[in-house]
Amino acid sequence: MTNPSDLRGADDAATLQIESDHRANAVLEGLPPSEAEPPAGDARSLESIGRGELLRRRFLRNPSAVTGMVIVLLLILAAIFAPMLYQYGPFERDLRNALTGPTQFHWFGVDENGYDVFARTMVGLRISLVIGAGTALLTTLLALLVGTIAGYVSYKGRWGAFVDGALVNLINLFLVIPGLLLLMLFSPVLQQASWLWMIPLLAVFSWMLTARVLRAMTQQLVRTEYVEASRFMGVNPVVTIVRHIIPNIASWIIIDTTLGVSAAILGETGLSFIGFGIQYPNVSLGTVLQGYNISAPWTWIPPAAVLAALVISVNLMGEALRDALDPTSGSSRV
Amino acid sequence: MSEPILSVKDLSVAFDTEAGRVQAVQDLSYQVRRGEALAIVGESGSGKSVSSLAVMGLLPKGAQISGDIELMGKKIFTMSDRQLSDLRGDTISMVFQDPLSALTPVYRIGDQISEVVRIHHPEVSKQKASERAIELLEAVGIPEPRRRAQQYPHEFSGGMRQRVMIAMAIANEPELIIADEPTTALDVTIQAQVMALLKSAQEMLGAATILITHDMGVVAGFADRVLVMKDSRLVETGDVEQIFYEPREQYTRDLLSAVPRIDQGADSESRSVAGSAMRTVAEVATSDDTTPREQRPTVLEVEDLHRVYPITKGAVVRRKVGEQRAVDGISFDIREGECMALVGESGCGKTTTLMEIMQLRTPQQGEIRIDGRPTGGLSRAERAKLRSEVTLVFQDPMASLDPRMPIGDILKEPMRVQGYSAQRMNERVEWLLKTVELRPEHASRYPTEFSGGQRQRVGVARALACDPKLIILDEPTSALDVTVQAGVLALLADLKTRLGVSYLFVSHDLSVVRHISDRISVMRKGRIVESGPTHQVFENPQHEYTKELLDAVPIPDPKVARTRGGTVIDAEAFQGNSHDETPSEQGSVRA
Amino acid sequence: MARFISIRVLTYVILVFLATSFAYLLAASLMHPEDVLYPPAAPKPVPEATAQAYMNARNINPDVPLFQRYANWLGGLVRGDFGVTTGTNKEMRPVLTVLSERIPISLRLVVLGTVIGTVVGVVVGMVTAVRRRSIGDRSATLLSFVLVSLPTPVVILVVQQINQAIQNRTGYGLPAINPVNPLLHGWDAFVYESKALVMPTIVLAVLAAASYSRYMKVTTLDVLGSDYLRTARAKGLTRGKAMNRHGLRMALIPMGQYFAFAIGAAFTGSLFVELMFNWQGVGRYVISAISMADINGTAAVVLYTGVLTLLSATLADFLQGLLDPRIR
């Protein structure tokens, strides 16, 4: 709800539901397992490749994943080098050419304030990328902390149920709070200090849905027999979380973080667009879009296209990862 | 002989999966005649269910099918979905495996049954159709059918839902009923009732029946002919007597000999080959029995154990409205080197008992003593130490091993808690793997690379890791195929005699327990109703419930099995002669 | 069912109260209305006593302890008084009056957009799931994927640009901005307002439909693989009939939970729409309120969105209760 269009949220809840529903594919269930029994000998067969390797292969076999990856890499390179090499800076005014279309000097044209659209787009891309990646990591961390703790303690007696209840209500509270409005409150204050404040700020209002899913996944794992087995062996709870629970949700976390990058970029862009995000003397893709002029399409189409390319390719990668992890569920069918 | 209702010719079904094309069924041919009961038997992955879905025309879109299926002379592969749907539920009907998920959760039971009537007989009024639904519910033995018809599936137990499925299957008096593992998810007494219901429904309608199952015991009492499948192919087919008494193929023989049976007396007169392999398990389990029981030390004592769960209502203010006595004052003890079986149906409290023991804490009421020491007053360190002496083997070997950990690490986990040195752990891992008949090289592999039986061996190895005194076995073989089960049971019997470890074997399956345990306690509704040495309980059961349980266990010998069970379907109700007071259509005419 | 709903509503009310209080306290401590009212660089400094009286009248005096101001505000809230507007506008209009002017403008957008978007999304999601891998499925899925990857302003810009292009080409187009035209009266005004509603509604509906169709596709595919649908077909229902009679309802049940968030998302969407189409709705109001440090106005809008969320969540619970006998 925080971000104008959070791609993850409900999608993941649905994924989770499918993961929990082993009967989803009832007919194929009865088929012989595709992995043959390990041969008595030592020859390491194809089946014994690790899960990570399998993920990597499936990911690279997916053309849309590779396309997404290539585009993201190109955009990252552009964000790093383009501002260094291009002759205009984001705040250099060329008022004589204001509102002129793309030329060989101004690649993407000039907006009504005389700013060069290409220069601003590339610098904006830089900041949007940093904010996207940073926010996604921080969001995941926050969600991981709240989600696994709430999920783990929820079956541990009265005290555990209380802590879990408190954390769940915290999640719900943050869901009811109109995050966008609070971001609008906080952002101008913190922007005075540094634009990097945008990262924790966005993270604080976007961890809830991930935490909710992680809590549910942890609850499922806590009830599995292998976690119960470690309890009956006397293994310490923290060790259990680190050794048994986190490795089993790791791949999901990676996917969610990937999709979180695009969600954070969308959130930041929206905020900057209405003037409560990145402030002068910095530019983000949202601030570039802000200078749109319907009668001069080049003022908004280039930043919008770069933004769309970035978000779409990040999402392509995220969904391809999800497919690689679990071909029978989630986005492979969307 | 009458014309075949169904003839399947050279049926092959394949699916394209990521691992390449998977052949689910290959070159399968068979026929079913009017009134005949055919059993298709096979272990998991043999293709038995896929072949029956092909008959129904319900295979998923991606399936590649070749061959021919003729239903009453009509080739079903040439028919459209619409034409097929006219046959489904009318000429041919199906009872599915999992009654819990086979009914739509959001519609009333009565409406779901009357729907099947109205689909094929749209001329029947809604009113009449729901009356018919109530008659059908009564026919399949649902008490208070009028009230029950108004309820939703989640208010029905598993056995009741399977009865509802059967009611739907017989509603339009079909020519062919396919039952796909109809009793797999059910308790043994419920299984007996449902099988008897199916049998008498078949006899009443004179319909041909295909029973798909992995359970040879169920087959013996039901089928006229048997078809054995393995790895998507037909192995052998023949009359039920021939299959049970003189199987031609080695696989059939293996399958039968691995079946555990309760009538496994030393001098069984049954001609069936079933259970021959299990006899050796029993021999191993009881061979080394020199010291009298009384002189051996006690490993586990449970005295007057209670566990009560409060039933609460209200979301804001919790108030107790009742209590569920999950374990209601049970006592037993296990001596060194002994296997005690705790047997009962689902919900009897056996799992709760097991969890109470594994908690190693003070129970709500009563006392648990391990090696003579009460679990109540243990310090944290003592409890951690004791965790190495009492260990658990779980039911589902797929779920009890962390898929992200290599086998070696899984085995080391309990040793690490006990502070073993790295070298000692490595040595022990090697020894453990050898002990459970796996290879030491397997230590670096992940659980997914192993089959179910091998994983359960790893589970046993983990339980053995720190030289325990007592291993609690929670249905250790119920998730395994029967041939695999025999191997795991043999291993357990062997370990018991070799290592002198004691077992608490928790199971719902009397026939499995018969082969391995020294003593048996039968549990029901939180209490132990009967307890004693294994042979005594089996040969001379005292309690009514024990007798009922023993009677319900299917016997893998067609001659013996046929003498048991009676008619259970209410044919009167099925014909519409309802016993219900409210006048039904015919009822009012009669009056 | 009544019990279930009433407990949920109680929880929501508490959450909304907490959220609003939180927002008020934050706004009151982060905002500096005195700076907006009396900029330090003002040419003629206002006498201290005047300033104090001025700010006390509006309950925004930073010298009064925060919790005292909160208590005042809360007291007013209980009486149905949301305080008065502050900021550069010195009119002291009651916030409630301002909101009551603007809520109908916003709500018209939000409700229409959400309803159309939900219906379209559910239908598209179900059809694409049933006709999986068809050309229709592929294109609808691709379109929804692109749409959820675009920021709302870009979607608005695309719609506006298309309208502009049509107008340039044919001379006929929808009003680009402004929901009302003060020069028109009677029937003409109505026609203008209806036309002005088209583009904003399309934007909101398309965005909602894009995400809904994705969720609906997932839940429908789940249903398609379920045992009970197989049972329904084994009874003699054709594929389509089984889906309509048994599948649709089951697929809609999990959708209820997504619907709970729909209104909140629509509010965010409407904020951009109001800004870019120049609608004088709540979204535009809150943007100006925050930039003018209008504490009372900001808190009131937070309360408004909270109540909207509460209503949609309750509606979602109610629908779910209707569809699913298990939770009754």
GROMACS .gro file of N, CA and C in nm, chain B residues 38-158:
model
  363
  372LEU      N    1  -1.245  -5.555  -1.065
  372LEU     CA    2  -1.104  -5.567  -1.101
  372LEU      C    3  -1.024  -5.479  -1.007
  373ALA      N    4  -0.914  -5.534  -0.956
  373ALA     CA    5  -0.826  -5.451  -0.873
  373ALA      C    6  -0.699  -5.423  -0.951
  374ILE      N    7  -0.660  -5.296  -0.959
  374ILE     CA    8  -0.531  -5.262  -1.019
  374ILE      C    9  -0.438  -5.228  -0.903
  375VAL      N   10  -0.333  -5.308  -0.889
  375VAL     CA   11  -0.246  -5.295  -0.773
  375VAL      C   12  -0.108  -5.250  -0.817
  376GLY      N   13  -0.049  -5.164  -0.738
  376GLY     CA   14   0.088  -5.124  -0.768
  376GLY      C   15   0.137  -5.029  -0.661
  377GLU      N   16   0.268  -5.012  -0.657
  377GLU     CA   17   0.324  -4.920  -0.559
  377GLU      C   18   0.322  -4.780  -0.617
  378SER      N   19   0.366  -4.681  -0.538
  378SER     CA   20   0.356  -4.544  -0.587
  378SER      C   21   0.441  -4.527  -0.713
  379GLY      N   22   0.385  -4.454  -0.807
  379GLY     CA   23   0.456  -4.431  -0.932
  379GLY      C   24   0.440  -4.542  -1.032
  380SER      N   25   0.350  -4.635  -1.008
  380SER     CA   26   0.336  -4.745  -1.103
  380SER      C   27   0.244  -4.708  -1.218
  381GLY      N   28   0.174  -4.595  -1.207
  381GLY     CA   29   0.089  -4.551  -1.317
  381GLY      C   30  -0.055  -4.596  -1.303
  382LYS      N   31  -0.090  -4.652  -1.189
  382LYS     CA   32  -0.224  -4.706  -1.175
  382LYS      C   33  -0.332  -4.598  -1.174
  383SER      N   34  -0.303  -4.484  -1.109
  383SER     CA   35  -0.404  -4.378  -1.105
  383SER      C   36  -0.418  -4.309  -1.239
  384VAL      N   37  -0.306  -4.288  -1.306
  384VAL     CA   38  -0.311  -4.220  -1.435
  384VAL      C   39  -0.396  -4.299  -1.533
  385SER      N   40  -0.385  -4.431  -1.530
  385SER     CA   41  -0.461  -4.512  -1.625
  385SER      C   42  -0.610  -4.497  -1.601
  386SER      N   43  -0.649  -4.481  -1.474
  386SER     CA   44  -0.793  -4.469  -1.449
  386SER      C   45  -0.844  -4.331  -1.485
  387LEU      N   46  -0.761  -4.228  -1.467
  387LEU     CA   47  -0.803  -4.095  -1.510
  387LEU      C   48  -0.819  -4.092  -1.662
  388ALA      N   49  -0.738  -4.170  -1.730
  388ALA     CA   50  -0.750  -4.176  -1.876
  388ALA      C   51  -0.886  -4.234  -1.914
  389VAL      N   52  -0.932  -4.333  -1.838
  389VAL     CA   53  -1.062  -4.390  -1.865
  389VAL      C   54  -1.173  -4.287  -1.847
  390MET      N   55  -1.157  -4.202  -1.745
  390MET     CA   56  -1.256  -4.099  -1.721
  390MET      C   57  -1.243  -3.983  -1.818
  391GLY      N   58  -1.137  -3.981  -1.895
  391GLY     CA   59  -1.112  -3.866  -1.982
  391GLY      C   60  -1.075  -3.743  -1.904
  392LEU      N   61  -1.014  -3.760  -1.789
  392LEU     CA   62  -0.983  -3.647  -1.701
  392LEU      C   63  -0.834  -3.619  -1.690
  393LEU      N   64  -0.757  -3.670  -1.784
  393LEU     CA   65  -0.614  -3.641  -1.777
  393LEU      C   66  -0.590  -3.494  -1.806
  394PRO      N   67  -0.486  -3.436  -1.746
  394PRO     CA   68  -0.457  -3.295  -1.774
  394PRO      C   69  -0.423  -3.274  -1.921
  395LYS      N   70  -0.435  -3.149  -1.964
  395LYS     CA   71  -0.421  -3.118  -2.106
  395LYS      C   72  -0.288  -3.163  -2.167
  396GLY      N   73  -0.182  -3.155  -2.088
  396GLY     CA   74  -0.050  -3.182  -2.145
  396GLY      C   75  -0.021  -3.329  -2.170
  397ALA      N   76  -0.114  -3.417  -2.132
  397ALA     CA   77  -0.085  -3.560  -2.142
  397ALA      C   78  -0.085  -3.606  -2.287
  398GLN      N   79   0.010  -3.693  -2.320
  398GLN     CA   80   0.013  -3.750  -2.455
  398GLN      C   81  -0.034  -3.893  -2.447
  399ILE      N   82  -0.144  -3.919  -2.517
  399ILE     CA   83  -0.211  -4.047  -2.499
  399ILE      C   84  -0.210  -4.122  -2.632
  400SER      N   85  -0.184  -4.251  -2.624
  400SER     CA   86  -0.205  -4.334  -2.742
  400SER      C   87  -0.274  -4.462  -2.699
  401GLY      N   88  -0.324  -4.535  -2.797
  401GLY     CA   89  -0.399  -4.654  -2.765
  401GLY      C   90  -0.547  -4.627  -2.774
  402ASP      N   91  -0.627  -4.715  -2.718
  402ASP     CA   92  -0.771  -4.705  -2.733
  402ASP      C   93  -0.840  -4.741  -2.604
  403ILE      N   94  -0.945  -4.667  -2.572
  403ILE     CA   95  -1.030  -4.706  -2.460
  403ILE      C   96  -1.173  -4.711  -2.511
  404GLU      N   97  -1.237  -4.826  -2.496
  404GLU     CA   98  -1.376  -4.838  -2.539
  404GLU      C   99  -1.464  -4.859  -2.418
  405LEU      N  100  -1.562  -4.772  -2.405
  405LEU     CA  101  -1.656  -4.784  -2.294
  405LEU      C  102  -1.790  -4.821  -2.355
  406MET      N  103  -1.835  -4.940  -2.328
  406MET     CA  104  -1.959  -4.992  -2.384
  406MET      C  105  -1.963  -4.969  -2.534
  407GLY      N  106  -1.853  -5.004  -2.598
  407GLY     CA  107  -1.848  -4.997  -2.742
  407GLY      C  108  -1.817  -4.859  -2.799
  408LYS      N  109  -1.809  -4.756  -2.714
  408LYS     CA  110  -1.781  -4.622  -2.765
  408LYS      C  111  -1.636  -4.586  -2.737
  409LYS      N  112  -1.569  -4.539  -2.840
  409LYS     CA  113  -1.429  -4.502  -2.822
  409LYS      C  114  -1.421  -4.365  -2.755
  410ILE      N  115  -1.362  -4.360  -2.638
  410ILE     CA  116  -1.371  -4.233  -2.566
  410ILE      C  117  -1.271  -4.129  -2.616
  411PHE      N  118  -1.166  -4.171  -2.683
  411PHE     CA  119  -1.069  -4.071  -2.727
  411PHE      C  120  -1.121  -3.991  -2.846
  412THR      N  121  -1.227  -4.040  -2.909
  412THR     CA  122  -1.280  -3.964  -3.022
  412THR      C  123  -1.394  -3.874  -2.977
  413MET      N  124  -1.426  -3.877  -2.848
  413MET     CA  125  -1.541  -3.799  -2.801
  413MET      C  126  -1.499  -3.662  -2.754
  414SER      N  127  -1.592  -3.566  -2.766
  414SER     CA  128  -1.564  -3.432  -2.716
  414SER      C  129  -1.587  -3.428  -2.565
  415ASP      N  130  -1.543  -3.318  -2.505
  415ASP     CA  131  -1.563  -3.302  -2.361
  415ASP      C  132  -1.712  -3.310  -2.327
  416ARG      N  133  -1.796  -3.249  -2.413
  416ARG     CA  134  -1.938  -3.249  -2.387
  416ARG      C  135  -1.996  -3.391  -2.392
  417GLN      N  136  -1.955  -3.467  -2.494
  417GLN     CA  137  -2.005  -3.604  -2.504
  417GLN      C  138  -1.958  -3.688  -2.386
  418LEU      N  139  -1.832  -3.668  -2.349
  418LEU     CA  140  -1.777  -3.744  -2.237
  418LEU      C  141  -1.849  -3.709  -2.108
  419SER      N  142  -1.881  -3.580  -2.094
  419SER     CA  143  -1.941  -3.540  -1.967
  419SER      C  144  -2.080  -3.601  -1.951
  420ASP      N  145  -2.143  -3.639  -2.062
  420ASP     CA  146  -2.270  -3.710  -2.049
  420ASP      C  147  -2.251  -3.848  -1.990
  421LEU      N  148  -2.134  -3.908  -2.015
  421LEU     CA  149  -2.107  -4.041  -1.959
  421LEU      C  150  -2.062  -4.033  -1.814
  422ARG      N  151  -1.977  -3.933  -1.786
  422ARG     CA  152  -1.921  -3.921  -1.651
  422ARG      C  153  -2.031  -3.892  -1.551
  423GLY      N  154  -2.032  -3.968  -1.444
  423GLY     CA  155  -2.131  -3.945  -1.340
  423GLY      C  156  -2.260  -4.020  -1.368
  424ASP      N  157  -2.275  -4.070  -1.491
  424ASP     CA  158  -2.398  -4.141  -1.526
  424ASP      C  159  -2.367  -4.287  -1.557
  425THR      N  160  -2.288  -4.309  -1.663
  425THR     CA  161  -2.251  -4.445  -1.699
  425THR      C  162  -2.129  -4.490  -1.621
  426ILE      N  163  -2.041  -4.394  -1.596
  426ILE     CA  164  -1.916  -4.427  -1.531
  426ILE      C  165  -1.894  -4.325  -1.421
  427SER      N  166  -1.861  -4.370  -1.302
  427SER     CA  167  -1.841  -4.274  -1.194
  427SER      C  168  -1.716  -4.311  -1.116
  428MET      N  169  -1.672  -4.215  -1.037
  428MET     CA  170  -1.541  -4.233  -0.975
  428MET      C  171  -1.543  -4.189  -0.829
  429VAL      N  172  -1.471  -4.264  -0.747
  429VAL     CA  173  -1.450  -4.225  -0.606
  429VAL      C  174  -1.301  -4.196  -0.591
  430PHE      N  175  -1.270  -4.075  -0.543
  430PHE     CA  176  -1.130  -4.035  -0.540
  430PHE      C  177  -1.063  -4.068  -0.408
  431GLN      N  178  -0.930  -4.053  -0.412
  431GLN     CA  179  -0.849  -4.092  -0.299
  431GLN      C  180  -0.872  -4.009  -0.174
  432ASP      N  181  -0.862  -3.876  -0.189
  432ASP     CA  182  -0.859  -3.793  -0.070
  432ASP      C  183  -0.994  -3.726  -0.048
  433PRO      N  184  -1.076  -3.783   0.038
  433PRO     CA  185  -1.210  -3.727   0.055
  433PRO      C  186  -1.207  -3.586   0.113
  434LEU      N  187  -1.095  -3.548   0.175
  434LEU     CA  188  -1.090  -3.416   0.238
  434LEU      C  189  -1.090  -3.305   0.134
  435SER      N  190  -1.030  -3.329   0.019
  435SER     CA  191  -1.023  -3.222  -0.079
  435SER      C  192  -1.110  -3.247  -0.201
  436ALA      N  193  -1.181  -3.359  -0.203
  436ALA     CA  194  -1.255  -3.392  -0.324
  436ALA      C  195  -1.394  -3.329  -0.330
  437LEU      N  196  -1.438  -3.272  -0.219
  437LEU     CA  197  -1.569  -3.207  -0.222
  437LEU      C  198  -1.549  -3.055  -0.220
  438THR      N  199  -1.631  -2.983  -0.293
  438THR     CA  200  -1.618  -2.837  -0.295
  438THR      C  201  -1.654  -2.782  -0.157
  439PRO      N  202  -1.564  -2.712  -0.093
  439PRO     CA  203  -1.586  -2.675   0.048
  439PRO      C  204  -1.702  -2.580   0.071
  440VAL      N  205  -1.746  -2.507  -0.031
  440VAL     CA  206  -1.842  -2.401  -0.006
  440VAL      C  207  -1.986  -2.437  -0.040
  441TYR      N  208  -2.010  -2.562  -0.078
  441TYR     CA  209  -2.149  -2.601  -0.105
  441TYR      C  210  -2.195  -2.708  -0.007
  442ARG      N  211  -2.326  -2.708   0.020
  442ARG     CA  212  -2.380  -2.805   0.113
  442ARG      C  213  -2.371  -2.945   0.053
  443ILE      N  214  -2.355  -3.043   0.143
  443ILE     CA  215  -2.342  -3.182   0.101
  443ILE      C  216  -2.461  -3.224   0.015
  444GLY      N  217  -2.580  -3.192   0.061
  444GLY     CA  218  -2.700  -3.233  -0.010
  444GLY      C  219  -2.701  -3.176  -0.152
  445ASP      N  220  -2.662  -3.049  -0.164
  445ASP     CA  221  -2.663  -2.985  -0.297
  445ASP      C  222  -2.561  -3.051  -0.389
  446GLN      N  223  -2.449  -3.092  -0.332
  446GLN     CA  224  -2.347  -3.153  -0.417
  446GLN      C  225  -2.393  -3.288  -0.468
  447ILE      N  226  -2.471  -3.358  -0.385
  447ILE     CA  227  -2.521  -3.488  -0.431
  447ILE      C  228  -2.635  -3.469  -0.531
  448SER      N  229  -2.726  -3.377  -0.499
  448SER     CA  230  -2.839  -3.361  -0.591
  448SER      C  231  -2.792  -3.306  -0.725
  449GLU      N  232  -2.678  -3.237  -0.724
  449GLU     CA  233  -2.626  -3.184  -0.851
  449GLU      C  234  -2.601  -3.297  -0.950
  450VAL      N  235  -2.543  -3.406  -0.900
  450VAL     CA  236  -2.510  -3.515  -0.992
  450VAL      C  237  -2.636  -3.576  -1.052
  451VAL      N  238  -2.746  -3.574  -0.975
  451VAL     CA  239  -2.873  -3.624  -1.028
  451VAL      C  240  -2.924  -3.528  -1.135
  452ARG      N  241  -2.919  -3.400  -1.103
  452ARG     CA  242  -2.979  -3.300  -1.193
  452ARG      C  243  -2.899  -3.281  -1.322
  453ILE      N  244  -2.768  -3.306  -1.315
  453ILE     CA  245  -2.687  -3.291  -1.437
  453ILE      C  246  -2.736  -3.387  -1.544
  454HIS      N  247  -2.762  -3.510  -1.500
  454HIS     CA  248  -2.796  -3.612  -1.599
  454HIS      C  249  -2.947  -3.629  -1.616
  455HIS      N  250  -3.022  -3.575  -1.522
  455HIS     CA  251  -3.167  -3.582  -1.534
  455HIS      C  252  -3.224  -3.445  -1.506
  456PRO      N  253  -3.209  -3.355  -1.601
  456PRO     CA  254  -3.253  -3.217  -1.577
  456PRO      C  255  -3.404  -3.209  -1.556
  457GLU      N  256  -3.474  -3.315  -1.594
  457GLU     CA  257  -3.620  -3.310  -1.579
  457GLU      C  258  -3.662  -3.324  -1.432
  458VAL      N  259  -3.571  -3.377  -1.349
  458VAL     CA  260  -3.602  -3.392  -1.207
  458VAL      C  261  -3.605  -3.254  -1.142
  459SER      N  262  -3.707  -3.227  -1.063
  459SER     CA  263  -3.715  -3.096  -0.999
  459SER      C  264  -3.610  -3.085  -0.889
  460LYS      N  265  -3.581  -2.961  -0.853
  460LYS     CA  266  -3.483  -2.937  -0.747
  460LYS      C  267  -3.524  -3.007  -0.619
  461GLN      N  268  -3.653  -2.993  -0.590
  461GLN     CA  269  -3.710  -3.052  -0.469
  461GLN      C  270  -3.685  -3.203  -0.468
  462LYS      N  271  -3.719  -3.268  -0.579
  462LYS     CA  272  -3.705  -3.413  -0.587
  462LYS      C  273  -3.558  -3.453  -0.578
  463ALA      N  274  -3.474  -3.376  -0.643
  463ALA     CA  275  -3.333  -3.410  -0.642
  463ALA      C  276  -3.276  -3.403  -0.500
  464SER      N  277  -3.320  -3.304  -0.423
  464SER     CA  278  -3.263  -3.298  -0.288
  464SER      C  279  -3.323  -3.407  -0.200
  465GLU      N  280  -3.447  -3.448  -0.229
  465GLU     CA  281  -3.500  -3.564  -0.157
  465GLU      C  282  -3.416  -3.689  -0.190
  466ARG      N  283  -3.381  -3.699  -0.317
  466ARG     CA  284  -3.300  -3.812  -0.362
  466ARG      C  285  -3.164  -3.810  -0.292
  467ALA      N  286  -3.110  -3.692  -0.274
  467ALA     CA  287  -2.980  -3.680  -0.206
  467ALA      C  288  -2.991  -3.734  -0.064
  468ILE      N  289  -3.102  -3.703   0.000
  468ILE     CA  290  -3.119  -3.750   0.139
  468ILE      C  291  -3.132  -3.903   0.141
  469GLU      N  292  -3.205  -3.957   0.044
  469GLU     CA  293  -3.215  -4.103   0.036
  469GLU      C  294  -3.077  -4.167   0.017
  470LEU      N  295  -3.000  -4.105  -0.071
  470LEU     CA  296  -2.866  -4.160  -0.097
  470LEU      C  297  -2.779  -4.154   0.027
  471LEU      N  298  -2.787  -4.043   0.099
  471LEU     CA  299  -2.708  -4.031   0.223
  471LEU      C  300  -2.748  -4.140   0.320
  472GLU      N  301  -2.878  -4.165   0.326
  472GLU     CA  302  -2.924  -4.269   0.418
  472GLU      C  303  -2.874  -4.406   0.371
  473ALA      N  304  -2.876  -4.426   0.240
  473ALA     CA  305  -2.833  -4.554   0.185
  473ALA      C  306  -2.688  -4.584   0.218
  474VAL      N  307  -2.605  -4.482   0.220
  474VAL     CA  308  -2.464  -4.508   0.249
  474VAL      C  309  -2.435  -4.500   0.399
  475GLY      N  310  -2.542  -4.493   0.477
  475GLY     CA  311  -2.523  -4.507   0.622
  475GLY      C  312  -2.484  -4.381   0.694
  476ILE      N  313  -2.530  -4.266   0.646
  476ILE     CA  314  -2.506  -4.142   0.720
  476ILE      C  315  -2.625  -4.120   0.813
  477PRO      N  316  -2.603  -4.116   0.943
  477PRO     CA  317  -2.714  -4.093   1.034
  477PRO      C  318  -2.771  -3.952   1.017
  478GLU      N  319  -2.895  -3.936   1.048
  478GLU     CA  320  -2.966  -3.809   1.036
  478GLU      C  321  -2.943  -3.744   0.900
  479PRO      N  322  -2.974  -3.813   0.793
  479PRO     CA  323  -2.939  -3.762   0.659
  479PRO      C  324  -3.002  -3.626   0.630
  480ARG      N  325  -3.123  -3.602   0.683
  480ARG     CA  326  -3.190  -3.477   0.649
  480ARG      C  327  -3.112  -3.358   0.705
  481ARG      N  328  -3.062  -3.371   0.827
  481ARG     CA  329  -2.987  -3.263   0.886
  481ARG      C  330  -2.847  -3.255   0.821
  482ARG      N  331  -2.788  -3.371   0.799
  482ARG     CA  332  -2.653  -3.376   0.744
  482ARG      C  333  -2.646  -3.316   0.604
  483ALA      N  334  -2.754  -3.331   0.529
  483ALA     CA  335  -2.754  -3.279   0.392
  483ALA      C  336  -2.739  -3.128   0.390
  484GLN      N  337  -2.778  -3.064   0.500
  484GLN     CA  338  -2.768  -2.919   0.508
  484GLN      C  339  -2.628  -2.872   0.549
  485GLN      N  340  -2.539  -2.966   0.582
  485GLN     CA  341  -2.409  -2.926   0.633
  485GLN      C  342  -2.306  -2.914   0.521
  486TYR      N  343  -2.192  -2.858   0.559
  486TYR     CA  344  -2.083  -2.838   0.463
  486TYR      C  345  -1.976  -2.945   0.481
  487PRO      N  346  -1.894  -2.968   0.380
  487PRO     CA  347  -1.795  -3.077   0.388
  487PRO      C  348  -1.705  -3.070   0.512
  488HIS      N  349  -1.669  -2.948   0.556
  488HIS     CA  350  -1.576  -2.944   0.670
  488HIS      C  351  -1.640  -2.991   0.799
  489GLU      N  352  -1.772  -3.010   0.799
  489GLU     CA  353  -1.837  -3.061   0.920
  489GLU      C  354  -1.845  -3.213   0.919
  490PHE      N  355  -1.792  -3.275   0.813
  490PHE     CA  356  -1.794  -3.421   0.801
  490PHE      C  357  -1.655  -3.478   0.829
  491SER      N  358  -1.650  -3.597   0.888
  491SER     CA  359  -1.521  -3.663   0.906
  491SER      C  360  -1.477  -3.725   0.774
  492GLY      N  361  -1.351  -3.770   0.770
  492GLY     CA  362  -1.298  -3.827   0.646
  492GLY      C  363  -1.380  -3.946   0.597
   0.00000   0.00000   0.00000
